[in-house]
Amino acid sequence: MKRQVLLLIIFMVISQISYSQINMEDSTVRTIAYWNHKEINTYQISLESFDLINQDTSNWNKVSYLVDMEILDSTAANYEVSWTYREFTFDLGERDSTYQYFIDKMLSITEGSLVKFRTDEYGAFQQVTNVEEISEFYRKAGDTLKLMFGNIPQIDEMVDQTFKNYRNKNSIETQSIKDILQFLNFHGAEYKLGEELSGVINSANVLGKNRLETQVNVLLEEIFPDDNDYRIVSVSEANSEQLISETELVLKTMMPNASEEEIDKLMSEGGELSNTIENVSVIHGWGWPIFSKEIRIVGSNQKNKVEIRIIEII
């Protein structure tokens, strides 16, 4: 019996060493996914957004929901993961009652929507794997909404605008799964306490992947060995000159009949463009984010769109 207890203790110690990502001897951590097949965790997510002009805010709203994250498969090279969305609630501030009713019906129709995605062996995002299923789900949801409201042209346009980010693989992976990308922001790398990592990466925009040069700075702020987790932050800022040229391309894509003068006028009215993302996360030693807060600020020196997303395990 004593031998069995001793072997069990040795096995537990070895397991902890094998799976631990925190090395207090050199104050480093590795953000790597150690997720088990069929493992499920539930997260509470809230997204607050508003327009900021000088110091004044407008168009404030907040949406909250739950996500059930399940590990569908685990191999030496990949994780197959599903996110199921449920229990949407919203606060649209001072929006009119018609818009409130529209959002209420939209969220009720999209209850239970599912995103499946693949990561590499470390948990870094690779791709969405059920693009066709997502596109079809939101196409049917859009048709249902249009029919529900009597196919009014203004409502139909609002529906199309609302679901535009679910039309194809690029729009889904760059625009509609920002919560997943935030969740996996730090996976796949090693960080040293107090040592800032800096570099330039090619990030995605609405026109495609790897189109926008982005300066990224990452700092491991604190390690909590007793809790087997750590706090890490990142700040990314898009190349301003490239952001201008990409914005011009987006405008020309959205407005194919616009003249150069019209595009130039819109660009001048937009002001000095910027795109920054700040992320602070607390991550458990087995690669599960416990808490993550991300602030996205996109716009110019005249007007900004601010998004604040918080992800918490429950």
PDB file of C-alpha atoms in Angstrom:
ATOM      1  CA  MET A   1       0.000   0.000   0.000  1.00  0.00           C
ATOM      2  CA  LYS A   2       2.822   2.405   0.910  1.00  0.00           C
ATOM      3  CA  ARG A   3       4.506   1.610  -2.408  1.00  0.00           C
ATOM      4  CA  GLN A   4       1.307   2.453  -4.286  1.00  0.00           C
ATOM      5  CA  VAL A   5       0.963   5.783  -2.437  1.00  0.00           C
ATOM      6  CA  LEU A   6       4.620   6.631  -3.144  1.00  0.00           C
ATOM      7  CA  LEU A   7       4.190   5.851  -6.860  1.00  0.00           C
ATOM      8  CA  LEU A   8       1.058   7.989  -6.968  1.00  0.00           C
ATOM      9  CA  ILE A   9       2.867  10.943  -5.388  1.00  0.00           C
ATOM     10  CA  ILE A  10       5.797  10.569  -7.825  1.00  0.00           C
ATOM     11  CA  PHE A  11       3.379  10.450 -10.764  1.00  0.00           C
ATOM     12  CA  MET A  12       1.604  13.592  -9.540  1.00  0.00           C
ATOM     13  CA  VAL A  13       4.898  15.468  -9.171  1.00  0.00           C
ATOM     14  CA  ILE A  14       6.096  14.409 -12.634  1.00  0.00           C
ATOM     15  CA  SER A  15       2.748  15.398 -14.130  1.00  0.00           C
ATOM     16  CA  GLN A  16       2.938  18.848 -12.592  1.00  0.00           C
ATOM     17  CA  ILE A  17       6.469  19.316 -13.921  1.00  0.00           C
ATOM     18  CA  SER A  18       5.466  18.143 -17.390  1.00  0.00           C
ATOM     19  CA  TYR A  19       2.447  20.389 -17.661  1.00  0.00           C
ATOM     20  CA  SER A  20       3.641  23.452 -15.761  1.00  0.00           C
ATOM     21  CA  GLN A  21       4.278  26.473 -17.942  1.00  0.00           C
ATOM     22  CA  ILE A  22       5.695  28.612 -15.147  1.00  0.00           C
ATOM     23  CA  ASN A  23       9.418  28.347 -14.438  1.00  0.00           C
ATOM     24  CA  MET A  24      10.242  30.384 -11.332  1.00  0.00           C
ATOM     25  CA  GLU A  25      13.968  29.591 -11.612  1.00  0.00           C
ATOM     26  CA  ASP A  26      14.353  31.872 -14.641  1.00  0.00           C
ATOM     27  CA  SER A  27      11.036  33.773 -14.258  1.00  0.00           C
ATOM     28  CA  THR A  28       9.615  32.618 -17.595  1.00  0.00           C
ATOM     29  CA  VAL A  29       6.256  31.302 -18.707  1.00  0.00           C
ATOM     30  CA  ARG A  30       5.131  29.477 -21.830  1.00  0.00           C
ATOM     31  CA  THR A  31       1.576  30.054 -22.991  1.00  0.00           C
ATOM     32  CA  ILE A  32       0.790  26.607 -24.315  1.00  0.00           C
ATOM     33  CA  ALA A  33      -2.534  24.765 -24.386  1.00  0.00           C
ATOM     34  CA  TYR A  34      -2.681  21.615 -22.265  1.00  0.00           C
ATOM     35  CA  TRP A  35      -6.312  20.825 -23.019  1.00  0.00           C
ATOM     36  CA  ASN A  36      -7.970  17.432 -22.741  1.00  0.00           C
ATOM     37  CA  HIS A  37     -10.268  15.770 -25.259  1.00  0.00           C
ATOM     38  CA  LYS A  38     -13.947  16.585 -24.465  1.00  0.00           C
ATOM     39  CA  GLU A  39     -12.924  19.127 -21.814  1.00  0.00           C
ATOM     40  CA  ILE A  40     -15.462  21.974 -21.514  1.00  0.00           C
ATOM     41  CA  ASN A  41     -15.203  25.398 -19.914  1.00  0.00           C
ATOM     42  CA  THR A  42     -17.800  28.166 -19.888  1.00  0.00           C
ATOM     43  CA  TYR A  43     -16.968  31.848 -20.249  1.00  0.00           C
ATOM     44  CA  GLN A  44     -18.936  35.020 -19.588  1.00  0.00           C
ATOM     45  CA  ILE A  45     -18.215  37.603 -22.281  1.00  0.00           C
ATOM     46  CA  SER A  46     -19.297  41.232 -22.459  1.00  0.00           C
ATOM     47  CA  LEU A  47     -18.716  43.694 -25.280  1.00  0.00           C
ATOM     48  CA  GLU A  48     -19.177  47.416 -24.666  1.00  0.00           C
ATOM     49  CA  SER A  49     -18.855  49.759 -27.640  1.00  0.00           C
ATOM     50  CA  PHE A  50     -19.302  53.472 -28.272  1.00  0.00           C
ATOM     51  CA  ASP A  51     -18.206  56.354 -30.470  1.00  0.00           C
ATOM     52  CA  LEU A  52     -15.805  58.874 -28.970  1.00  0.00           C
ATOM     53  CA  ILE A  53     -15.650  62.424 -30.326  1.00  0.00           C
ATOM     54  CA  ASN A  54     -13.247  64.561 -28.289  1.00  0.00           C
ATOM     55  CA  GLN A  55     -14.382  63.570 -24.784  1.00  0.00           C
ATOM     56  CA  ASP A  56     -18.028  62.972 -25.665  1.00  0.00           C
ATOM     57  CA  THR A  57     -19.500  59.509 -26.179  1.00  0.00           C
ATOM     58  CA  SER A  58     -22.439  58.441 -28.315  1.00  0.00           C
ATOM     59  CA  ASN A  59     -24.059  55.256 -29.675  1.00  0.00           C
ATOM     60  CA  TRP A  60     -23.201  53.376 -26.496  1.00  0.00           C
ATOM     61  CA  ASN A  61     -24.301  49.751 -26.213  1.00  0.00           C
ATOM     62  CA  LYS A  62     -23.352  46.583 -24.383  1.00  0.00           C
ATOM     63  CA  VAL A  63     -23.939  42.930 -25.238  1.00  0.00           C
ATOM     64  CA  SER A  64     -23.241  40.021 -22.874  1.00  0.00           C
ATOM     65  CA  TYR A  65     -23.366  36.298 -23.537  1.00  0.00           C
ATOM     66  CA  LEU A  66     -22.032  32.910 -22.509  1.00  0.00           C
ATOM     67  CA  VAL A  67     -19.718  30.671 -24.522  1.00  0.00           C
ATOM     68  CA  ASP A  68     -19.262  26.951 -23.952  1.00  0.00           C
ATOM     69  CA  MET A  69     -15.785  26.018 -25.160  1.00  0.00           C
ATOM     70  CA  GLU A  70     -15.302  22.315 -25.866  1.00  0.00           C
ATOM     71  CA  ILE A  71     -12.177  20.477 -27.019  1.00  0.00           C
ATOM     72  CA  LEU A  72     -13.537  18.295 -29.816  1.00  0.00           C
ATOM     73  CA  ASP A  73     -10.230  16.599 -30.624  1.00  0.00           C
ATOM     74  CA  SER A  74      -6.628  16.715 -29.490  1.00  0.00           C
ATOM     75  CA  THR A  75      -3.670  15.474 -31.534  1.00  0.00           C
ATOM     76  CA  ALA A  76       0.078  15.986 -31.478  1.00  0.00           C
ATOM     77  CA  ALA A  77      -0.315  18.775 -34.051  1.00  0.00           C
ATOM     78  CA  ASN A  78      -3.695  20.402 -33.431  1.00  0.00           C
ATOM     79  CA  TYR A  79      -6.665  21.093 -31.231  1.00  0.00           C
ATOM     80  CA  GLU A  80     -10.171  21.073 -32.707  1.00  0.00           C
ATOM     81  CA  VAL A  81     -12.374  23.409 -30.678  1.00  0.00           C
ATOM     82  CA  SER A  82     -16.010  24.521 -30.661  1.00  0.00           C
ATOM     83  CA  TRP A  83     -17.569  27.679 -29.239  1.00  0.00           C
ATOM     84  CA  THR A  84     -21.328  27.605 -28.648  1.00  0.00           C
ATOM     85  CA  TYR A  85     -22.975  30.974 -27.997  1.00  0.00           C
ATOM     86  CA  ARG A  86     -25.988  31.313 -25.680  1.00  0.00           C
ATOM     87  CA  GLU A  87     -27.912  33.522 -23.244  1.00  0.00           C
ATOM     88  CA  PHE A  88     -27.485  36.860 -24.984  1.00  0.00           C
ATOM     89  CA  THR A  89     -28.475  40.000 -23.087  1.00  0.00           C
ATOM     90  CA  PHE A  90     -28.104  43.576 -24.242  1.00  0.00           C
ATOM     91  CA  ASP A  91     -28.344  47.219 -23.202  1.00  0.00           C
ATOM     92  CA  LEU A  92     -28.575  49.714 -26.055  1.00  0.00           C
ATOM     93  CA  GLY A  93     -28.669  52.836 -23.939  1.00  0.00           C
ATOM     94  CA  GLU A  94     -30.885  55.503 -25.433  1.00  0.00           C
ATOM     95  CA  ARG A  95     -31.575  53.784 -28.776  1.00  0.00           C
ATOM     96  CA  ASP A  96     -35.188  53.962 -29.956  1.00  0.00           C
ATOM     97  CA  SER A  97     -37.635  51.153 -29.167  1.00  0.00           C
ATOM     98  CA  THR A  98     -37.768  49.882 -32.785  1.00  0.00           C
ATOM     99  CA  TYR A  99     -34.029  49.276 -32.823  1.00  0.00           C
ATOM    100  CA  GLN A 100     -34.215  47.676 -29.374  1.00  0.00           C
ATOM    101  CA  TYR A 101     -36.900  45.295 -30.669  1.00  0.00           C
ATOM    102  CA  PHE A 102     -34.816  44.489 -33.757  1.00  0.00           C
ATOM    103  CA  ILE A 103     -31.737  43.593 -31.678  1.00  0.00           C
ATOM    104  CA  ASP A 104     -33.829  41.513 -29.281  1.00  0.00           C
ATOM    105  CA  LYS A 105     -35.214  39.432 -32.155  1.00  0.00           C
ATOM    106  CA  MET A 106     -31.800  39.145 -33.826  1.00  0.00           C
ATOM    107  CA  LEU A 107     -30.134  37.815 -30.678  1.00  0.00           C
ATOM    108  CA  SER A 108     -32.952  35.349 -30.017  1.00  0.00           C
ATOM    109  CA  ILE A 109     -32.590  33.969 -33.552  1.00  0.00           C
ATOM    110  CA  THR A 110     -28.802  33.597 -33.240  1.00  0.00           C
ATOM    111  CA  GLU A 111     -29.044  31.749 -29.899  1.00  0.00           C
ATOM    112  CA  GLY A 112     -27.020  28.533 -30.088  1.00  0.00           C
ATOM    113  CA  SER A 113     -24.780  29.649 -32.959  1.00  0.00           C
ATOM    114  CA  LEU A 114     -21.621  27.578 -33.256  1.00  0.00           C
ATOM    115  CA  VAL A 115     -18.054  28.329 -34.348  1.00  0.00           C
ATOM    116  CA  LYS A 116     -15.546  25.522 -34.810  1.00  0.00           C
ATOM    117  CA  PHE A 117     -11.874  26.349 -35.134  1.00  0.00           C
ATOM    118  CA  ARG A 118      -8.452  24.742 -35.176  1.00  0.00           C
ATOM    119  CA  THR A 119      -5.307  25.740 -33.287  1.00  0.00           C
ATOM    120  CA  ASP A 120      -1.775  24.419 -33.548  1.00  0.00           C
ATOM    121  CA  GLU A 121      -0.321  22.182 -30.839  1.00  0.00           C
ATOM    122  CA  TYR A 122       0.406  25.253 -28.671  1.00  0.00           C
ATOM    123  CA  GLY A 123      -3.098  26.709 -28.868  1.00  0.00           C
ATOM    124  CA  ALA A 124      -2.330  29.454 -31.413  1.00  0.00           C
ATOM    125  CA  PHE A 125      -5.219  30.121 -33.803  1.00  0.00           C
ATOM    126  CA  GLN A 126      -5.045  28.607 -37.288  1.00  0.00           C
ATOM    127  CA  GLN A 127      -8.466  28.734 -38.935  1.00  0.00           C
ATOM    128  CA  VAL A 128     -12.244  28.471 -38.627  1.00  0.00           C
ATOM    129  CA  THR A 129     -13.307  25.012 -39.798  1.00  0.00           C
ATOM    130  CA  ASN A 130     -17.086  25.399 -40.274  1.00  0.00           C
ATOM    131  CA  VAL A 131     -17.222  28.510 -42.472  1.00  0.00           C
ATOM    132  CA  GLU A 132     -20.018  27.196 -44.729  1.00  0.00           C
ATOM    133  CA  GLU A 133     -22.110  26.211 -41.726  1.00  0.00           C
ATOM    134  CA  ILE A 134     -21.710  29.674 -40.172  1.00  0.00           C
ATOM    135  CA  SER A 135     -22.545  31.481 -43.417  1.00  0.00           C
ATOM    136  CA  GLU A 136     -25.667  29.356 -43.925  1.00  0.00           C
ATOM    137  CA  PHE A 137     -26.759  29.810 -40.302  1.00  0.00           C
ATOM    138  CA  TYR A 138     -26.659  33.610 -40.559  1.00  0.00           C
ATOM    139  CA  ARG A 139     -28.162  33.637 -44.053  1.00  0.00           C
ATOM    140  CA  LYS A 140     -31.184  31.788 -42.700  1.00  0.00           C
ATOM    141  CA  ALA A 141     -31.251  34.029 -39.618  1.00  0.00           C
ATOM    142  CA  GLY A 142     -31.225  37.088 -41.882  1.00  0.00           C
ATOM    143  CA  ASP A 143     -34.047  35.723 -44.021  1.00  0.00           C
ATOM    144  CA  THR A 144     -36.084  34.988 -40.894  1.00  0.00           C
ATOM    145  CA  LEU A 145     -35.563  38.537 -39.595  1.00  0.00           C
ATOM    146  CA  LYS A 146     -36.540  40.095 -42.911  1.00  0.00           C
ATOM    147  CA  LEU A 147     -39.697  38.010 -43.070  1.00  0.00           C
ATOM    148  CA  MET A 148     -40.513  38.766 -39.442  1.00  0.00           C
ATOM    149  CA  PHE A 149     -40.407  42.517 -40.123  1.00  0.00           C
ATOM    150  CA  GLY A 150     -42.321  42.275 -43.398  1.00  0.00           C
ATOM    151  CA  ASN A 151     -39.432  42.732 -45.851  1.00  0.00           C
ATOM    152  CA  ILE A 152     -39.235  46.484 -45.305  1.00  0.00           C
ATOM    153  CA  PRO A 153     -36.325  47.847 -47.431  1.00  0.00           C
ATOM    154  CA  GLN A 154     -34.795  49.794 -44.535  1.00  0.00           C
ATOM    155  CA  ILE A 155     -34.976  46.737 -42.251  1.00  0.00           C
ATOM    156  CA  ASP A 156     -33.604  44.475 -44.992  1.00  0.00           C
ATOM    157  CA  GLU A 157     -30.617  46.812 -45.369  1.00  0.00           C
ATOM    158  CA  MET A 158     -30.072  46.806 -41.594  1.00  0.00           C
ATOM    159  CA  VAL A 159     -30.130  42.996 -41.564  1.00  0.00           C
ATOM    160  CA  ASP A 160     -27.627  42.751 -44.419  1.00  0.00           C
ATOM    161  CA  GLN A 161     -25.334  45.248 -42.681  1.00  0.00           C
ATOM    162  CA  THR A 162     -25.596  43.400 -39.365  1.00  0.00           C
ATOM    163  CA  PHE A 163     -24.698  40.001 -40.849  1.00  0.00           C
ATOM    164  CA  LYS A 164     -22.133  41.130 -43.421  1.00  0.00           C
ATOM    165  CA  ASN A 165     -19.234  39.768 -41.348  1.00  0.00           C
ATOM    166  CA  TYR A 166     -20.497  36.194 -41.743  1.00  0.00           C
ATOM    167  CA  ARG A 167     -20.483  36.001 -45.552  1.00  0.00           C
ATOM    168  CA  ASN A 168     -17.102  34.399 -46.251  1.00  0.00           C
ATOM    169  CA  LYS A 169     -14.003  32.896 -44.650  1.00  0.00           C
ATOM    170  CA  ASN A 170     -12.012  36.128 -44.559  1.00  0.00           C
ATOM    171  CA  SER A 171     -14.756  38.256 -43.008  1.00  0.00           C
ATOM    172  CA  ILE A 172     -15.511  35.551 -40.430  1.00  0.00           C
ATOM    173  CA  GLU A 173     -11.860  35.096 -39.418  1.00  0.00           C
ATOM    174  CA  THR A 174     -11.003  38.806 -39.315  1.00  0.00           C
ATOM    175  CA  GLN A 175     -14.219  40.455 -38.121  1.00  0.00           C
ATOM    176  CA  SER A 176     -16.695  38.087 -36.450  1.00  0.00           C
ATOM    177  CA  ILE A 177     -14.465  36.011 -34.110  1.00  0.00           C
ATOM    178  CA  LYS A 178     -12.621  38.809 -32.309  1.00  0.00           C
ATOM    179  CA  ASP A 179     -13.491  37.149 -28.994  1.00  0.00           C
ATOM    180  CA  ILE A 180     -11.688  33.940 -30.038  1.00  0.00           C
ATOM    181  CA  LEU A 181      -8.651  35.865 -31.290  1.00  0.00           C
ATOM    182  CA  GLN A 182      -8.541  37.778 -28.005  1.00  0.00           C
ATOM    183  CA  PHE A 183      -8.804  34.514 -26.059  1.00  0.00           C
ATOM    184  CA  LEU A 184      -5.799  33.038 -27.924  1.00  0.00           C
ATOM    185  CA  ASN A 185      -3.796  36.259 -28.157  1.00  0.00           C
ATOM    186  CA  PHE A 186      -0.752  35.053 -26.176  1.00  0.00           C
ATOM    187  CA  HIS A 187      -0.667  31.363 -27.054  1.00  0.00           C
ATOM    188  CA  GLY A 188       2.354  29.833 -28.723  1.00  0.00           C
ATOM    189  CA  ALA A 189       5.198  31.867 -27.196  1.00  0.00           C
ATOM    190  CA  GLU A 190       7.502  32.109 -24.181  1.00  0.00           C
ATOM    191  CA  TYR A 191       7.778  35.259 -22.067  1.00  0.00           C
ATOM    192  CA  LYS A 192      10.207  36.421 -19.377  1.00  0.00           C
ATOM    193  CA  LEU A 193       9.078  38.422 -16.358  1.00  0.00           C
ATOM    194  CA  GLY A 194       9.618  42.176 -16.822  1.00  0.00           C
ATOM    195  CA  GLU A 195      11.225  41.772 -20.250  1.00  0.00           C
ATOM    196  CA  GLU A 196       9.260  43.511 -23.004  1.00  0.00           C
ATOM    197  CA  LEU A 197       9.100  41.758 -26.362  1.00  0.00           C
ATOM    198  CA  SER A 198       8.717  43.964 -29.424  1.00  0.00           C
ATOM    199  CA  GLY A 199       8.263  43.180 -33.071  1.00  0.00           C
ATOM    200  CA  VAL A 200       6.351  43.813 -36.264  1.00  0.00           C
ATOM    201  CA  ILE A 201       3.755  41.304 -37.465  1.00  0.00           C
ATOM    202  CA  ASN A 202       1.441  41.224 -40.465  1.00  0.00           C
ATOM    203  CA  SER A 203      -2.152  41.277 -39.241  1.00  0.00           C
ATOM    204  CA  ALA A 204      -5.472  40.863 -41.016  1.00  0.00           C
ATOM    205  CA  ASN A 205      -8.032  43.456 -42.037  1.00  0.00           C
ATOM    206  CA  VAL A 206     -11.345  43.344 -43.909  1.00  0.00           C
ATOM    207  CA  LEU A 207      -9.526  42.823 -47.214  1.00  0.00           C
ATOM    208  CA  GLY A 208      -7.574  39.767 -46.128  1.00  0.00           C
ATOM    209  CA  LYS A 209      -4.877  38.254 -43.960  1.00  0.00           C
ATOM    210  CA  ASN A 210      -1.343  39.607 -43.486  1.00  0.00           C
ATOM    211  CA  ARG A 211      -2.139  42.942 -45.141  1.00  0.00           C
ATOM    212  CA  LEU A 212      -1.398  45.353 -42.324  1.00  0.00           C
ATOM    213  CA  GLU A 213       1.963  45.846 -40.609  1.00  0.00           C
ATOM    214  CA  THR A 214       1.439  46.088 -36.865  1.00  0.00           C
ATOM    215  CA  GLN A 215       3.890  46.974 -34.110  1.00  0.00           C
ATOM    216  CA  VAL A 216       3.359  44.659 -31.129  1.00  0.00           C
ATOM    217  CA  ASN A 217       4.781  44.979 -27.610  1.00  0.00           C
ATOM    218  CA  VAL A 218       4.230  42.221 -25.015  1.00  0.00           C
ATOM    219  CA  LEU A 219       5.123  42.282 -21.314  1.00  0.00           C
ATOM    220  CA  LEU A 220       4.819  39.549 -18.694  1.00  0.00           C
ATOM    221  CA  GLU A 221       3.874  41.752 -15.715  1.00  0.00           C
ATOM    222  CA  GLU A 222       3.518  39.319 -12.826  1.00  0.00           C
ATOM    223  CA  ILE A 223       3.656  35.613 -11.975  1.00  0.00           C
ATOM    224  CA  PHE A 224       1.474  34.090  -9.263  1.00  0.00           C
ATOM    225  CA  PRO A 225       3.088  30.687  -8.542  1.00  0.00           C
ATOM    226  CA  ASP A 226       0.706  29.795  -5.708  1.00  0.00           C
ATOM    227  CA  ASP A 227      -2.248  30.117  -8.097  1.00  0.00           C
ATOM    228  CA  ASN A 228      -0.362  28.684 -11.094  1.00  0.00           C
ATOM    229  CA  ASP A 229      -1.223  31.670 -13.277  1.00  0.00           C
ATOM    230  CA  TYR A 230       0.230  34.951 -14.511  1.00  0.00           C
ATOM    231  CA  ARG A 231      -0.731  38.373 -15.843  1.00  0.00           C
ATOM    232  CA  ILE A 232       0.461  39.441 -19.286  1.00  0.00           C
ATOM    233  CA  VAL A 233      -0.269  42.513 -21.413  1.00  0.00           C
ATOM    234  CA  SER A 234       0.132  43.464 -25.060  1.00  0.00           C
ATOM    235  CA  VAL A 235      -0.252  46.647 -27.093  1.00  0.00           C
ATOM    236  CA  SER A 236      -0.454  46.633 -30.881  1.00  0.00           C
ATOM    237  CA  GLU A 237      -0.588  49.602 -33.238  1.00  0.00           C
ATOM    238  CA  ALA A 238      -1.080  49.469 -36.997  1.00  0.00           C
ATOM    239  CA  ASN A 239       1.341  51.207 -39.363  1.00  0.00           C
ATOM    240  CA  SER A 240      -0.293  54.611 -39.934  1.00  0.00           C
ATOM    241  CA  GLU A 241       0.822  55.059 -43.557  1.00  0.00           C
ATOM    242  CA  GLN A 242      -0.267  51.569 -44.516  1.00  0.00           C
ATOM    243  CA  LEU A 243      -3.531  52.084 -42.644  1.00  0.00           C
ATOM    244  CA  ILE A 244      -4.294  55.036 -44.901  1.00  0.00           C
ATOM    245  CA  SER A 245      -3.657  53.095 -48.106  1.00  0.00           C
ATOM    246  CA  GLU A 246      -5.691  50.115 -46.867  1.00  0.00           C
ATOM    247  CA  THR A 247      -8.563  52.395 -45.876  1.00  0.00           C
ATOM    248  CA  GLU A 248      -8.578  53.886 -49.365  1.00  0.00           C
ATOM    249  CA  LEU A 249      -8.791  50.377 -50.821  1.00  0.00           C
ATOM    250  CA  VAL A 250     -11.680  49.514 -48.511  1.00  0.00           C
ATOM    251  CA  LEU A 251     -13.569  52.653 -49.585  1.00  0.00           C
ATOM    252  CA  LYS A 252     -13.009  51.874 -53.257  1.00  0.00           C
ATOM    253  CA  THR A 253     -14.204  48.304 -52.693  1.00  0.00           C
ATOM    254  CA  MET A 254     -17.337  49.459 -50.871  1.00  0.00           C
ATOM    255  CA  MET A 255     -17.989  52.343 -53.288  1.00  0.00           C
ATOM    256  CA  PRO A 256     -16.900  51.091 -56.725  1.00  0.00           C
ATOM    257  CA  ASN A 257     -18.643  53.969 -58.528  1.00  0.00           C
ATOM    258  CA  ALA A 258     -17.091  56.739 -56.448  1.00  0.00           C
ATOM    259  CA  SER A 259     -14.674  59.144 -58.115  1.00  0.00           C
ATOM    260  CA  GLU A 260     -11.127  59.787 -56.908  1.00  0.00           C
ATOM    261  CA  GLU A 261     -12.260  63.218 -55.716  1.00  0.00           C
ATOM    262  CA  GLU A 262     -15.011  61.668 -53.619  1.00  0.00           C
ATOM    263  CA  ILE A 263     -12.622  59.136 -52.087  1.00  0.00           C
ATOM    264  CA  ASP A 264     -10.080  61.889 -51.349  1.00  0.00           C
ATOM    265  CA  LYS A 265     -12.779  63.979 -49.680  1.00  0.00           C
ATOM    266  CA  LEU A 266     -13.826  61.093 -47.457  1.00  0.00           C
ATOM    267  CA  MET A 267     -10.215  60.416 -46.509  1.00  0.00           C
ATOM    268  CA  SER A 268      -9.574  64.068 -45.632  1.00  0.00           C
ATOM    269  CA  GLU A 269     -12.747  64.186 -43.547  1.00  0.00           C
ATOM    270  CA  GLY A 270     -11.580  61.116 -41.650  1.00  0.00           C
ATOM    271  CA  GLY A 271      -8.507  62.815 -40.216  1.00  0.00           C
ATOM    272  CA  GLU A 272      -5.319  61.125 -38.984  1.00  0.00           C
ATOM    273  CA  LEU A 273      -6.055  57.387 -38.821  1.00  0.00           C
ATOM    274  CA  SER A 274      -5.093  54.971 -36.041  1.00  0.00           C
ATOM    275  CA  ASN A 275      -5.808  51.412 -34.948  1.00  0.00           C
ATOM    276  CA  THR A 276      -4.643  50.232 -31.509  1.00  0.00           C
ATOM    277  CA  ILE A 277      -5.431  47.181 -29.386  1.00  0.00           C
ATOM    278  CA  GLU A 278      -4.564  46.758 -25.694  1.00  0.00           C
ATOM    279  CA  ASN A 279      -4.949  43.352 -24.068  1.00  0.00           C
ATOM    280  CA  VAL A 280      -4.410  42.325 -20.456  1.00  0.00           C
ATOM    281  CA  SER A 281      -4.976  38.673 -19.537  1.00  0.00           C
ATOM    282  CA  VAL A 282      -4.548  36.355 -16.590  1.00  0.00           C
ATOM    283  CA  ILE A 283      -3.763  32.843 -17.849  1.00  0.00           C
ATOM    284  CA  HIS A 284      -3.679  29.579 -15.921  1.00  0.00           C
ATOM    285  CA  GLY A 285      -0.684  27.283 -16.200  1.00  0.00           C
ATOM    286  CA  TRP A 286      -2.617  24.804 -18.320  1.00  0.00           C
ATOM    287  CA  GLY A 287      -3.343  27.401 -20.983  1.00  0.00           C
ATOM    288  CA  TRP A 288      -6.866  28.457 -19.984  1.00  0.00           C
ATOM    289  CA  PRO A 289      -7.333  32.250 -19.816  1.00  0.00           C
ATOM    290  CA  ILE A 290      -9.076  33.087 -16.550  1.00  0.00           C
ATOM    291  CA  PHE A 291      -9.658  36.754 -17.331  1.00  0.00           C
ATOM    292  CA  SER A 292      -9.010  38.886 -20.392  1.00  0.00           C
ATOM    293  CA  LYS A 293      -9.787  42.523 -21.127  1.00  0.00           C
ATOM    294  CA  GLU A 294      -9.192  44.025 -24.540  1.00  0.00           C
ATOM    295  CA  ILE A 295      -9.649  47.636 -25.640  1.00  0.00           C
ATOM    296  CA  ARG A 296      -9.791  48.365 -29.372  1.00  0.00           C
ATOM    297  CA  ILE A 297      -9.675  51.950 -30.584  1.00  0.00           C
ATOM    298  CA  VAL A 298     -10.140  52.472 -34.307  1.00  0.00           C
ATOM    299  CA  GLY A 299     -10.603  55.813 -36.013  1.00  0.00           C
ATOM    300  CA  SER A 300      -8.849  59.137 -36.213  1.00  0.00           C
ATOM    301  CA  ASN A 301      -7.987  62.273 -34.300  1.00  0.00           C
ATOM    302  CA  GLN A 302     -11.559  63.420 -35.006  1.00  0.00           C
ATOM    303  CA  LYS A 303     -13.656  60.357 -34.135  1.00  0.00           C
ATOM    304  CA  ASN A 304     -12.942  56.914 -32.679  1.00  0.00           C
ATOM    305  CA  LYS A 305     -14.856  53.669 -32.344  1.00  0.00           C
ATOM    306  CA  VAL A 306     -14.074  52.055 -28.985  1.00  0.00           C
ATOM    307  CA  GLU A 307     -14.713  48.390 -28.132  1.00  0.00           C
ATOM    308  CA  ILE A 308     -14.094  46.965 -24.667  1.00  0.00           C
ATOM    309  CA  ARG A 309     -14.427  43.187 -24.420  1.00  0.00           C
ATOM    310  CA  ILE A 310     -14.092  41.251 -21.143  1.00  0.00           C
ATOM    311  CA  ILE A 311     -13.815  37.451 -21.009  1.00  0.00           C
ATOM    312  CA  GLU A 312     -14.102  35.646 -17.653  1.00  0.00           C
ATOM    313  CA  ILE A 313     -14.187  31.955 -16.843  1.00  0.00           C
ATOM    314  CA  ILE A 314     -17.156  30.839 -14.735  1.00  0.00           C
TER     315      ILE A 314
END
